[in-house]
XYZ file of C-alpha atoms in Angstrom:
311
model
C -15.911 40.362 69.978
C -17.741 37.805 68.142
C -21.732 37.956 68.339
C -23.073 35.002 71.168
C -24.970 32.300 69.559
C -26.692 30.115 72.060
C -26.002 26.150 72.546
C -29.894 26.014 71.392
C -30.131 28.450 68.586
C -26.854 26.617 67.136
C -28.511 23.183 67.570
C -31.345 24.571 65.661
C -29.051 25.595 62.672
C -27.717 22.217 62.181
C -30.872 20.169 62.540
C -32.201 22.719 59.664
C -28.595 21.909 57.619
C -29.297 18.268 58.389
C -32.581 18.731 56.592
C -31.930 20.539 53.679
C -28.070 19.819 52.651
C -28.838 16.578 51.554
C -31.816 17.592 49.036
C -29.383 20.225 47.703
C -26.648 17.491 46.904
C -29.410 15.107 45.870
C -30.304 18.181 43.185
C -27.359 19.040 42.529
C -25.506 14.997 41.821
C -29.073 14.673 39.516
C -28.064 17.417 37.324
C -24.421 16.110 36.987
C -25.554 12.964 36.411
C -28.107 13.821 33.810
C -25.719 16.076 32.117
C -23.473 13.912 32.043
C -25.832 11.135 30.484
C -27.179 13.411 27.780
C -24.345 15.184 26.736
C -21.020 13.376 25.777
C -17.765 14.438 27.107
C -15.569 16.342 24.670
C -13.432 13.422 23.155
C -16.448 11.667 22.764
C -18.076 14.436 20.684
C -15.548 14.653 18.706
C -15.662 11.135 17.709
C -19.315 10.718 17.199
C -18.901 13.366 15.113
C -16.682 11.905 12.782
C -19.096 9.428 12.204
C -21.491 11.587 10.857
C -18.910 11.331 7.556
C -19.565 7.948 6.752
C -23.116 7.760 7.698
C -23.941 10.792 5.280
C -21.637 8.951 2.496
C -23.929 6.230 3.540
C -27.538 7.391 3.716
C -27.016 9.305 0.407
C -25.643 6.469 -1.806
C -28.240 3.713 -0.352
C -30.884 6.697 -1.085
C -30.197 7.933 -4.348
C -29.416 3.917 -5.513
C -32.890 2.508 -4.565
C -35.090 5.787 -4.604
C -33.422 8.243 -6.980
C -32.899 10.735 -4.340
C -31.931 11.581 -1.056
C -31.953 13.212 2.444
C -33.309 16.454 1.049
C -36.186 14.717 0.743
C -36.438 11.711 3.174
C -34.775 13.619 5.951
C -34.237 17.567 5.119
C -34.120 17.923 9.177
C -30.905 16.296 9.181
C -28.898 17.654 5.933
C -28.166 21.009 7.990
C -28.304 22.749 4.735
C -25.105 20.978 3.407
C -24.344 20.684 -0.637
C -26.022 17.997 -2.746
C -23.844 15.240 -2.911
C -22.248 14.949 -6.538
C -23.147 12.291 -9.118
C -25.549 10.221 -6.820
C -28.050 8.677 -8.849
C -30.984 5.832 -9.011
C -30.422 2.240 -9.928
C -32.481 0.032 -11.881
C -32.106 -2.474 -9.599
C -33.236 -6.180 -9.112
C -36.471 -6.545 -6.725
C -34.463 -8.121 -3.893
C -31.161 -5.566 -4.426
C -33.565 -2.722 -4.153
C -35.485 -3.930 -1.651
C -32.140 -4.988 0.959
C -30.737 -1.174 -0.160
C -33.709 0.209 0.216
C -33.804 -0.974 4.095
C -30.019 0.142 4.291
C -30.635 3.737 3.162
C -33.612 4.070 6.229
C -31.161 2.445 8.151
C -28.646 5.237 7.656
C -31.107 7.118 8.251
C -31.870 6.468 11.522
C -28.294 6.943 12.562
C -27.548 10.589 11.436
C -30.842 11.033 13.662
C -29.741 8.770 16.510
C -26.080 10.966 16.939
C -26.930 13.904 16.348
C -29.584 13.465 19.137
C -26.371 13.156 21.124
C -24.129 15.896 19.782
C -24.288 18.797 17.959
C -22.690 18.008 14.429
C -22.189 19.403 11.038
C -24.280 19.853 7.840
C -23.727 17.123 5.313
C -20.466 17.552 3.833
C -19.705 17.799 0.136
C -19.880 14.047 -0.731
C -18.375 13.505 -4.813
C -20.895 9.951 -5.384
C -20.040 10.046 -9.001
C -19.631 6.967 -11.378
C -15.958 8.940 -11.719
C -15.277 8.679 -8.084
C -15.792 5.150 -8.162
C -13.991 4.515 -11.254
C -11.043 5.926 -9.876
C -11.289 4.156 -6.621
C -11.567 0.779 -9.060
C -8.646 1.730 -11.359
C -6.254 2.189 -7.873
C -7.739 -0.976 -6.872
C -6.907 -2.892 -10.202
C -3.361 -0.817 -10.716
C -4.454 -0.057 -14.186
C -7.575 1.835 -15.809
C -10.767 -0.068 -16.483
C -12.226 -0.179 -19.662
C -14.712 0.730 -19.661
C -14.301 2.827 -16.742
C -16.173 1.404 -13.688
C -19.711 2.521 -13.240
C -21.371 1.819 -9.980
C -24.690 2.872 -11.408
C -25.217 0.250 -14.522
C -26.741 -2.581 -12.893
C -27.484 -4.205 -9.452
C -23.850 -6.300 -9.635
C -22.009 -2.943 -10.037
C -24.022 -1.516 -7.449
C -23.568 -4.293 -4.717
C -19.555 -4.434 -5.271
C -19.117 -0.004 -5.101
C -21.485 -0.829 -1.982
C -18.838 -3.245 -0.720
C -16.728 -0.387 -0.588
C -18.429 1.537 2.470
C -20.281 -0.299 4.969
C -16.999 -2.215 6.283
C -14.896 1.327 6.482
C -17.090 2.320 8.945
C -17.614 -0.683 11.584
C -13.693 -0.661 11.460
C -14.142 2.748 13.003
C -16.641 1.987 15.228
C -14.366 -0.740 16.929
C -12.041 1.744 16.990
C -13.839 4.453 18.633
C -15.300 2.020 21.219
C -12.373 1.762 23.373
C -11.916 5.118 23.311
C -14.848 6.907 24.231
C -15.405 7.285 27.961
C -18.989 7.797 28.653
C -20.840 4.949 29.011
C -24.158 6.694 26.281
C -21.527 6.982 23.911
C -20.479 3.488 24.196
C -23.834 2.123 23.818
C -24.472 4.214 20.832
C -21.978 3.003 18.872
C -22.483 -0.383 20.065
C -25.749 0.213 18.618
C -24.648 1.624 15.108
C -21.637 -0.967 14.757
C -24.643 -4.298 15.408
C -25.990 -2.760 12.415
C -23.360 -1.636 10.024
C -21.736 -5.219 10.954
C -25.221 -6.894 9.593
C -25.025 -4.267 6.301
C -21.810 -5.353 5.448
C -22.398 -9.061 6.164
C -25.583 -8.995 3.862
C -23.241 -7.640 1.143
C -20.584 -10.118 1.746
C -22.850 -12.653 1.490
C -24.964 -11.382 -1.770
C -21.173 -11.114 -3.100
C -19.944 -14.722 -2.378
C -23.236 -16.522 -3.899
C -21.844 -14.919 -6.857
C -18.061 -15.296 -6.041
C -17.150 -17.239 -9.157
C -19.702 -14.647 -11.850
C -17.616 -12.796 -14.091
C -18.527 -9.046 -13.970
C -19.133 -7.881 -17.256
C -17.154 -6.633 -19.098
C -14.147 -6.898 -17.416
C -14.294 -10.870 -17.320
C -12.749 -10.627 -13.663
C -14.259 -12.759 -11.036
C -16.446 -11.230 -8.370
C -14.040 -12.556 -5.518
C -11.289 -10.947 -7.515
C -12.528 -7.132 -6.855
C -13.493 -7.735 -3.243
C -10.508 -8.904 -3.179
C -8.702 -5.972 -4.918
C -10.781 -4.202 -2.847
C -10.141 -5.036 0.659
C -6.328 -4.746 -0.780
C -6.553 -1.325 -1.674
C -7.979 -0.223 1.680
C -5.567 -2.053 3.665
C -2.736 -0.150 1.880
C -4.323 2.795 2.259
C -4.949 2.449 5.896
C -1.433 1.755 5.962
C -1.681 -0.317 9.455
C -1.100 -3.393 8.275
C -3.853 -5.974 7.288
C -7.152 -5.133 8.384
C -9.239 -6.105 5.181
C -9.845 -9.070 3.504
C -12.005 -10.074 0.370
C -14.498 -12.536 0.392
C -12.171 -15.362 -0.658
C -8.391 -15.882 0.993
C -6.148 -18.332 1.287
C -6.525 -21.113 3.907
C -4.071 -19.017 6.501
C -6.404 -16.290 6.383
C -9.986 -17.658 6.682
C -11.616 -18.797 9.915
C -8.738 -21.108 12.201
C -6.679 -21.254 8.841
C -9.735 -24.497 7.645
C -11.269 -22.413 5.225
C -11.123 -20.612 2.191
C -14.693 -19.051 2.456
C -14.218 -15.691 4.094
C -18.021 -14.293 4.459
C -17.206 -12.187 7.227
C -13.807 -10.394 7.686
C -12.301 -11.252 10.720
C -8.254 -11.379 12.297
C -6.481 -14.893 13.607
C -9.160 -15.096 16.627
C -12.838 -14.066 14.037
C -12.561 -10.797 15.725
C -13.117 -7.865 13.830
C -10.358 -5.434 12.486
C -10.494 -1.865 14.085
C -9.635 1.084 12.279
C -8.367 4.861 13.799
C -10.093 8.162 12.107
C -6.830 8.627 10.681
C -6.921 5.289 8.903
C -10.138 5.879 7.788
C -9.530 9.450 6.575
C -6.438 7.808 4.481
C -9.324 5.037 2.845
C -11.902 7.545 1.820
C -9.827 10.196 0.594
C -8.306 7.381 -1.742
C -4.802 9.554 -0.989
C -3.097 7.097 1.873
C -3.197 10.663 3.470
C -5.172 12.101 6.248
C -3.732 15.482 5.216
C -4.683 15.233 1.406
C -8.338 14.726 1.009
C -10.151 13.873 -2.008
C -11.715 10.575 -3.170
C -15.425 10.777 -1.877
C -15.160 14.181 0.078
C -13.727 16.084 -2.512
C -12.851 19.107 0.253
C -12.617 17.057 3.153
C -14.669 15.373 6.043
C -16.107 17.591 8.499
C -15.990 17.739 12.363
C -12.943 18.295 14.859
C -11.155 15.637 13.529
C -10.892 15.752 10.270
C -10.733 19.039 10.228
C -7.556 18.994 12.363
C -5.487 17.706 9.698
C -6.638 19.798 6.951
C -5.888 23.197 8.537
């Protein structure tokens, strides 16, 4: 027989449950909530992640370009004890170069710090910033080799158009990623990083197209031509169609098909291209493959993702 419980002692119990339940689901909604605020859900992890690639390429080239070296000694906190990145060296630069790189390279800076105060992440991966790298990356670019090879390193011109090369990569990828992450912290992160890259690659668009018609010594080819051969290259890699464009086109391709000008890259509505971490794996391996790495991470990009299609 079940023990009595009076009408009073049971109205007792539930004005104390009345009391207290709510504080408990009050506690207990906070700490979802906050968890779920701090710490992105899996997909999303994986994806900031994979930007950690492209900001380290970053950070160290911009670095070792204007200041002659690089996180190991701005930033050792955020290298996780990765290998020295191969090549990277200063740049005599011009006073206005160095100074807009030298901003970039902080910049960068500030975003390994910003994600990984969101997720976990990797020690820099092996990054190959020689003058070879890039020389190879121009060769593909021109379908023939350079002579002299191409050397990002001789002068503030060389410097800006191998810089052309990166900042643009990685916006694509941040419009990418935006649609797919879920939470909204990781949305407003890379909303965050993408304002900036997008104003890092405009900068160098536009330091490019003041000089659009200068040949680039001693190649006589005209600096529209390699952004040009550039944005090309990329696209093929990619292999998604379109989704690069030098810093002069033809009238169909610039702004409403009025103009030839082309200082920021944009589709048939000004919008900007997106780009998948496959796609992007493809550009900076320099193999069209997201399988075969090489180009500027000579063993492959690190994280989830890229790591998925090595093993």
């Amino acid at each position: 027989m079940a023990p009595y419980i009076s009408r009073d002692r049971a109205s007792i119990f539930v004005l104390l449950a009345s009391l207290v339940l709510p504080f408990i689901l009050l506690d207990y909604s906070s700490s979802v909530l906050f968890a779920s605020a701090k710490s992105p859900k899996s997909k999303d992890a994986d994806l900031l992640e994979f930007a950690l690639n492209l900001e380290y390429l970053e950070a160290e080239f911009f670095l070792f370009g204007a200041l002659g070296h690089g996180l190991d000694v701005v930033a050792p906190n955020l290298t996780g004890g990765g290998p020295l990145p191969i090549g990277a060296k200063k740049v005599e630069l011009d006073d206005l170069t160095n100074d807009v790189i030298l901003q970039f390279a902080f910049q960068e800076v500030g975003h390994l710090r910003a994600i990984k105060s969101k997720v976990t992440g990797f020690p820099r991966p092996l990054l190959d910033l020689s003058s070879k790298s890039f020389a190879k990356l121009m060769d593909n670019a021109f379908g023939k080799p350079l002579v002299p090879p191409f050397d990002p390193y001789a002068n503030s011109l060389n410097f800006i158009i191998a810089s052309y090369v990166i900042p643009y990569v990685g916006l694509t990828g941040y419009v990418g990623a935006n649609r797919l992450l879920e939470s909204a912290t990781s949305r407003e992160l890379v909303a965050g990083l993408l304002g900036v890259e997008s104003g890092q690659d405009a900068i160098l668009r536009e330091l490019l197209y003041e000089r659009k018609e200068q040949l680039v010594p001693p190649y006589g080819v005209a600096v529209e031509e390699f952004t040009n051969r550039i944005s090309i290259l990329r696209s093929k890699l990619g292999n998604r169609g379109l989704k690069d464009e030098g810093i002069v086109v033809p009238f169909g391709l610039g702004a409403e098909g009025k103009v030839r000008g082309n200082i920021l890259a944009g589709d048939v509505n000004s919008l900007a291209y997106s780009r998948t971490p496959e796609e992007i794996l493809r550009i900076v391996y320099g193999s069209g493959d997201e399988h075969v790495c090489g180009g500027f991470y000579p063993i492959g990009a690190s994280g989830q993702i890229a790591q998925s299609y090595l093993n």
